[in-house]
Amino acid sequence: MPGLLGFAPWIVYAIIATSDEWRWGAIVGLVTAVLLVVVDRVKRKNWDEMVIATSAVVFFALITVISLIDADSPLTRFGPALVNLWLAGTAWGSLAIKKPFTLGIARTMVPAEIAATDAFYRVNVVITSVWAVAFSTAAVLLTGIIAVSPQATTLVITVKIITFVAPAIFTVCYPKIVQARYSD
């Protein structure tokens, strides 16, 4: 799935950023996001194909500044929740402006005549909505887990994995289900 590359900065941050290393996670996330956007622009990708990567540049720039100004910020421990809150805002925002973040990526994987259909747009609204719900759910669950039991690392990792893998699987399967429905 080509669209998943845009999540690389977020994944890098999740791996590196612990309570002691969140500054480095933010910096590496920012560098990764900037590199992705630059490489994509060199390849002449449209901005609508890079919504998640572009959003990552803004998020990691803000988090990097915060981490450099106040390495002991209370935000540190809520990093996983903040990531998902930001991604939820990106997904819901893209739906609010009627440009689901999955649309630009999906257009590159189908013929133009399919990409121009209302059904194609609706499929991407559903897929983006699933991602938005997953990110929102993760933000709420992670905030609660971290606030109540900050040492529950396994539970935090489990929530992060499930709320990423489930919508990724849905993203692959749902268009096939819709296509099968229309081809019968």
PDB file of C-alpha atoms in Angstrom:
ATOM      1  CA  MET A   1       0.000   0.000   0.000  1.00  0.00           C
ATOM      2  CA  PRO A   2       1.765   3.121  -1.247  1.00  0.00           C
ATOM      3  CA  GLY A   3      -0.129   5.399   1.156  1.00  0.00           C
ATOM      4  CA  LEU A   4       1.388   3.777   4.211  1.00  0.00           C
ATOM      5  CA  LEU A   5       4.794   5.298   3.460  1.00  0.00           C
ATOM      6  CA  GLY A   6       3.334   8.626   4.582  1.00  0.00           C
ATOM      7  CA  PHE A   7       3.016   7.139   8.065  1.00  0.00           C
ATOM      8  CA  ALA A   8       6.795   6.520   8.291  1.00  0.00           C
ATOM      9  CA  PRO A   9       7.501   9.653  10.405  1.00  0.00           C
ATOM     10  CA  TRP A  10       4.796   8.621  12.872  1.00  0.00           C
ATOM     11  CA  ILE A  11       6.152   5.083  13.078  1.00  0.00           C
ATOM     12  CA  VAL A  12       9.731   6.315  13.538  1.00  0.00           C
ATOM     13  CA  TYR A  13       8.547   8.613  16.322  1.00  0.00           C
ATOM     14  CA  ALA A  14       6.662   5.756  18.012  1.00  0.00           C
ATOM     15  CA  ILE A  15       9.804   3.616  17.977  1.00  0.00           C
ATOM     16  CA  ILE A  16      12.252   6.285  19.175  1.00  0.00           C
ATOM     17  CA  ALA A  17      10.141   8.455  21.463  1.00  0.00           C
ATOM     18  CA  THR A  18      10.132   7.200  24.995  1.00  0.00           C
ATOM     19  CA  SER A  19       9.759   9.501  27.954  1.00  0.00           C
ATOM     20  CA  ASP A  20      13.538   9.982  27.903  1.00  0.00           C
ATOM     21  CA  GLU A  21      13.950  10.187  24.127  1.00  0.00           C
ATOM     22  CA  TRP A  22      10.929  12.140  22.940  1.00  0.00           C
ATOM     23  CA  ARG A  23      13.113  15.027  21.767  1.00  0.00           C
ATOM     24  CA  TRP A  24      15.040  12.694  19.439  1.00  0.00           C
ATOM     25  CA  GLY A  25      11.829  11.046  18.321  1.00  0.00           C
ATOM     26  CA  ALA A  26      10.423  14.460  17.408  1.00  0.00           C
ATOM     27  CA  ILE A  27      13.581  15.507  15.558  1.00  0.00           C
ATOM     28  CA  VAL A  28      13.878  12.223  13.633  1.00  0.00           C
ATOM     29  CA  GLY A  29      10.121  12.328  12.896  1.00  0.00           C
ATOM     30  CA  LEU A  30      10.504  15.865  11.537  1.00  0.00           C
ATOM     31  CA  VAL A  31      13.521  14.987   9.382  1.00  0.00           C
ATOM     32  CA  THR A  32      11.747  11.870   8.064  1.00  0.00           C
ATOM     33  CA  ALA A  33       8.591  13.851   7.250  1.00  0.00           C
ATOM     34  CA  VAL A  34      10.512  16.636   5.493  1.00  0.00           C
ATOM     35  CA  LEU A  35      12.478  14.072   3.459  1.00  0.00           C
ATOM     36  CA  LEU A  36       9.262  12.297   2.437  1.00  0.00           C
ATOM     37  CA  VAL A  37       7.662  15.542   1.282  1.00  0.00           C
ATOM     38  CA  VAL A  38      10.788  16.660  -0.593  1.00  0.00           C
ATOM     39  CA  VAL A  39      11.200  13.281  -2.320  1.00  0.00           C
ATOM     40  CA  ASP A  40       7.490  13.214  -3.198  1.00  0.00           C
ATOM     41  CA  ARG A  41       7.639  16.731  -4.644  1.00  0.00           C
ATOM     42  CA  VAL A  42      10.749  15.824  -6.674  1.00  0.00           C
ATOM     43  CA  LYS A  43       8.680  12.913  -8.031  1.00  0.00           C
ATOM     44  CA  ARG A  44       6.022  15.542  -8.858  1.00  0.00           C
ATOM     45  CA  LYS A  45       3.401  14.038  -6.573  1.00  0.00           C
ATOM     46  CA  ASN A  46       0.366  16.197  -5.962  1.00  0.00           C
ATOM     47  CA  TRP A  47      -0.167  17.655  -2.511  1.00  0.00           C
ATOM     48  CA  ASP A  48      -3.340  15.617  -2.063  1.00  0.00           C
ATOM     49  CA  GLU A  49      -1.176  12.466  -2.195  1.00  0.00           C
ATOM     50  CA  MET A  50       0.936  13.758   0.705  1.00  0.00           C
ATOM     51  CA  VAL A  51      -1.613  14.880   3.282  1.00  0.00           C
ATOM     52  CA  ILE A  52      -0.347  12.608   6.068  1.00  0.00           C
ATOM     53  CA  ALA A  53       3.324  13.378   5.381  1.00  0.00           C
ATOM     54  CA  THR A  54       2.644  17.123   5.188  1.00  0.00           C
ATOM     55  CA  SER A  55       0.631  16.957   8.396  1.00  0.00           C
ATOM     56  CA  ALA A  56       3.606  15.160   9.967  1.00  0.00           C
ATOM     57  CA  VAL A  57       5.920  18.047   9.049  1.00  0.00           C
ATOM     58  CA  VAL A  58       3.706  20.498  10.945  1.00  0.00           C
ATOM     59  CA  PHE A  59       3.177  18.187  13.937  1.00  0.00           C
ATOM     60  CA  PHE A  60       6.823  17.255  14.331  1.00  0.00           C
ATOM     61  CA  ALA A  61       7.959  20.855  13.872  1.00  0.00           C
ATOM     62  CA  LEU A  62       5.691  21.853  16.767  1.00  0.00           C
ATOM     63  CA  ILE A  63       6.711  18.899  18.937  1.00  0.00           C
ATOM     64  CA  THR A  64      10.391  19.509  18.184  1.00  0.00           C
ATOM     65  CA  VAL A  65      10.106  23.145  19.259  1.00  0.00           C
ATOM     66  CA  ILE A  66       8.258  22.141  22.455  1.00  0.00           C
ATOM     67  CA  SER A  67      10.831  19.427  23.214  1.00  0.00           C
ATOM     68  CA  LEU A  68      13.723  21.856  22.731  1.00  0.00           C
ATOM     69  CA  ILE A  69      12.122  24.567  24.852  1.00  0.00           C
ATOM     70  CA  ASP A  70      10.951  22.259  27.654  1.00  0.00           C
ATOM     71  CA  ALA A  71      12.401  18.744  27.626  1.00  0.00           C
ATOM     72  CA  ASP A  72      10.413  17.973  30.796  1.00  0.00           C
ATOM     73  CA  SER A  73       7.092  19.176  29.395  1.00  0.00           C
ATOM     74  CA  PRO A  74       4.055  17.367  30.821  1.00  0.00           C
ATOM     75  CA  LEU A  75       3.146  16.631  27.192  1.00  0.00           C
ATOM     76  CA  THR A  76       6.049  14.177  27.040  1.00  0.00           C
ATOM     77  CA  ARG A  77       4.200  11.286  28.595  1.00  0.00           C
ATOM     78  CA  PHE A  78       1.144  11.836  26.396  1.00  0.00           C
ATOM     79  CA  GLY A  79       3.119  11.645  23.122  1.00  0.00           C
ATOM     80  CA  PRO A  80       1.277   8.577  21.778  1.00  0.00           C
ATOM     81  CA  ALA A  81      -2.085  10.180  22.503  1.00  0.00           C
ATOM     82  CA  LEU A  82      -1.010  13.496  20.944  1.00  0.00           C
ATOM     83  CA  VAL A  83       0.079  11.723  17.752  1.00  0.00           C
ATOM     84  CA  ASN A  84      -3.328  10.102  17.409  1.00  0.00           C
ATOM     85  CA  LEU A  85      -5.156  13.304  18.323  1.00  0.00           C
ATOM     86  CA  TRP A  86      -3.248  15.134  15.574  1.00  0.00           C
ATOM     87  CA  LEU A  87      -3.886  12.361  13.041  1.00  0.00           C
ATOM     88  CA  ALA A  88      -7.573  12.320  14.003  1.00  0.00           C
ATOM     89  CA  GLY A  89      -7.704  16.075  13.430  1.00  0.00           C
ATOM     90  CA  THR A  90      -6.033  15.613  10.057  1.00  0.00           C
ATOM     91  CA  ALA A  91      -8.499  12.890   9.026  1.00  0.00           C
ATOM     92  CA  TRP A  92     -11.618  14.648  10.325  1.00  0.00           C
ATOM     93  CA  GLY A  93     -10.406  17.938   8.854  1.00  0.00           C
ATOM     94  CA  SER A  94      -9.924  16.370   5.440  1.00  0.00           C
ATOM     95  CA  LEU A  95     -13.494  15.056   5.627  1.00  0.00           C
ATOM     96  CA  ALA A  96     -14.812  18.453   6.732  1.00  0.00           C
ATOM     97  CA  ILE A  97     -13.347  20.123   3.648  1.00  0.00           C
ATOM     98  CA  LYS A  98     -14.640  17.247   1.494  1.00  0.00           C
ATOM     99  CA  LYS A  99     -11.155  16.079   0.505  1.00  0.00           C
ATOM    100  CA  PRO A 100     -10.649  12.757   2.310  1.00  0.00           C
ATOM    101  CA  PHE A 101      -6.934  12.252   2.884  1.00  0.00           C
ATOM    102  CA  THR A 102      -7.063   8.830   1.204  1.00  0.00           C
ATOM    103  CA  LEU A 103      -8.458  10.247  -2.044  1.00  0.00           C
ATOM    104  CA  GLY A 104      -5.219  11.585  -3.540  1.00  0.00           C
ATOM    105  CA  ILE A 105      -3.368   8.332  -2.879  1.00  0.00           C
ATOM    106  CA  ALA A 106      -6.230   6.171  -4.136  1.00  0.00           C
ATOM    107  CA  ARG A 107      -6.472   8.153  -7.387  1.00  0.00           C
ATOM    108  CA  THR A 108      -2.965   7.033  -8.280  1.00  0.00           C
ATOM    109  CA  MET A 109      -3.988   3.373  -8.084  1.00  0.00           C
ATOM    110  CA  VAL A 110      -6.998   3.356 -10.422  1.00  0.00           C
ATOM    111  CA  PRO A 111      -7.823   4.492 -13.951  1.00  0.00           C
ATOM    112  CA  ALA A 112      -8.960   8.121 -14.252  1.00  0.00           C
ATOM    113  CA  GLU A 113     -12.504   7.122 -15.265  1.00  0.00           C
ATOM    114  CA  ILE A 114     -12.937   5.222 -11.981  1.00  0.00           C
ATOM    115  CA  ALA A 115     -11.332   7.989  -9.905  1.00  0.00           C
ATOM    116  CA  ALA A 116     -13.850  10.459 -11.353  1.00  0.00           C
ATOM    117  CA  THR A 117     -16.910   8.554 -10.092  1.00  0.00           C
ATOM    118  CA  ASP A 118     -19.085   9.397  -7.100  1.00  0.00           C
ATOM    119  CA  ALA A 119     -18.713   5.796  -5.894  1.00  0.00           C
ATOM    120  CA  PHE A 120     -14.933   6.168  -5.769  1.00  0.00           C
ATOM    121  CA  TYR A 121     -15.275   9.350  -3.735  1.00  0.00           C
ATOM    122  CA  ARG A 122     -17.753   7.668  -1.341  1.00  0.00           C
ATOM    123  CA  VAL A 123     -15.399   4.705  -0.840  1.00  0.00           C
ATOM    124  CA  ASN A 124     -12.673   7.137   0.169  1.00  0.00           C
ATOM    125  CA  VAL A 125     -14.998   8.992   2.524  1.00  0.00           C
ATOM    126  CA  VAL A 126     -15.733   5.671   4.255  1.00  0.00           C
ATOM    127  CA  ILE A 127     -12.054   4.673   4.394  1.00  0.00           C
ATOM    128  CA  THR A 128     -10.968   8.070   5.724  1.00  0.00           C
ATOM    129  CA  SER A 129     -13.805   7.938   8.273  1.00  0.00           C
ATOM    130  CA  VAL A 130     -12.560   4.565   9.513  1.00  0.00           C
ATOM    131  CA  TRP A 131      -9.071   6.020   9.948  1.00  0.00           C
ATOM    132  CA  ALA A 132     -10.533   9.083  11.722  1.00  0.00           C
ATOM    133  CA  VAL A 133     -12.488   6.883  14.142  1.00  0.00           C
ATOM    134  CA  ALA A 134      -9.428   4.685  14.760  1.00  0.00           C
ATOM    135  CA  PHE A 135      -7.196   7.702  15.462  1.00  0.00           C
ATOM    136  CA  SER A 136      -9.842   9.265  17.723  1.00  0.00           C
ATOM    137  CA  THR A 137     -10.358   6.006  19.600  1.00  0.00           C
ATOM    138  CA  ALA A 138      -6.613   5.593  20.044  1.00  0.00           C
ATOM    139  CA  ALA A 139      -6.255   9.169  21.321  1.00  0.00           C
ATOM    140  CA  VAL A 140      -8.960   8.651  23.946  1.00  0.00           C
ATOM    141  CA  LEU A 141      -7.773   5.191  25.017  1.00  0.00           C
ATOM    142  CA  LEU A 142      -4.110   6.202  25.161  1.00  0.00           C
ATOM    143  CA  THR A 143      -4.880   9.343  27.160  1.00  0.00           C
ATOM    144  CA  GLY A 144      -6.804   7.252  29.687  1.00  0.00           C
ATOM    145  CA  ILE A 145      -4.220   4.486  29.889  1.00  0.00           C
ATOM    146  CA  ILE A 146      -1.292   6.892  30.256  1.00  0.00           C
ATOM    147  CA  ALA A 147      -3.110   9.004  32.861  1.00  0.00           C
ATOM    148  CA  VAL A 148      -4.151   6.005  34.969  1.00  0.00           C
ATOM    149  CA  SER A 149      -1.254   3.617  34.425  1.00  0.00           C
ATOM    150  CA  PRO A 150       1.743   5.285  32.742  1.00  0.00           C
ATOM    151  CA  GLN A 151       3.801   2.081  33.065  1.00  0.00           C
ATOM    152  CA  ALA A 152       1.320  -0.001  31.013  1.00  0.00           C
ATOM    153  CA  THR A 153       3.677  -0.122  28.033  1.00  0.00           C
ATOM    154  CA  THR A 154       2.297  -3.374  26.627  1.00  0.00           C
ATOM    155  CA  LEU A 155      -1.250  -2.022  26.661  1.00  0.00           C
ATOM    156  CA  VAL A 156      -0.141   1.237  24.999  1.00  0.00           C
ATOM    157  CA  ILE A 157       1.681  -0.702  22.269  1.00  0.00           C
ATOM    158  CA  THR A 158      -1.313  -3.003  21.789  1.00  0.00           C
ATOM    159  CA  VAL A 159      -3.693  -0.057  21.351  1.00  0.00           C
ATOM    160  CA  LYS A 160      -1.305   1.618  18.898  1.00  0.00           C
ATOM    161  CA  ILE A 161      -0.950  -1.557  16.829  1.00  0.00           C
ATOM    162  CA  ILE A 162      -4.655  -2.443  16.745  1.00  0.00           C
ATOM    163  CA  THR A 163      -5.761   1.097  15.895  1.00  0.00           C
ATOM    164  CA  PHE A 164      -3.279   1.205  13.020  1.00  0.00           C
ATOM    165  CA  VAL A 165      -3.524  -2.324  11.637  1.00  0.00           C
ATOM    166  CA  ALA A 166      -7.340  -2.527  11.705  1.00  0.00           C
ATOM    167  CA  PRO A 167      -7.913   0.530   9.466  1.00  0.00           C
ATOM    168  CA  ALA A 168      -4.995  -0.523   7.236  1.00  0.00           C
ATOM    169  CA  ILE A 169      -6.655  -3.904   6.648  1.00  0.00           C
ATOM    170  CA  PHE A 170     -10.002  -2.170   6.089  1.00  0.00           C
ATOM    171  CA  THR A 171      -8.333   0.138   3.544  1.00  0.00           C
ATOM    172  CA  VAL A 172      -7.215  -2.893   1.548  1.00  0.00           C
ATOM    173  CA  CYS A 173     -10.420  -4.939   1.879  1.00  0.00           C
ATOM    174  CA  TYR A 174     -13.228  -2.393   1.602  1.00  0.00           C
ATOM    175  CA  PRO A 175     -12.607  -1.311  -2.020  1.00  0.00           C
ATOM    176  CA  LYS A 176     -12.559  -4.984  -3.046  1.00  0.00           C
ATOM    177  CA  ILE A 177     -15.893  -5.571  -1.300  1.00  0.00           C
ATOM    178  CA  VAL A 178     -17.439  -2.552  -3.026  1.00  0.00           C
ATOM    179  CA  GLN A 179     -15.986  -3.588  -6.379  1.00  0.00           C
ATOM    180  CA  ALA A 180     -17.391  -7.115  -6.008  1.00  0.00           C
ATOM    181  CA  ARG A 181     -20.801  -5.664  -5.120  1.00  0.00           C
ATOM    182  CA  TYR A 182     -20.826  -3.496  -8.263  1.00  0.00           C
ATOM    183  CA  SER A 183     -19.553  -6.241 -10.552  1.00  0.00           C
ATOM    184  CA  ASP A 184     -22.345  -8.677  -9.674  1.00  0.00           C
TER     185      ASP A 184
END
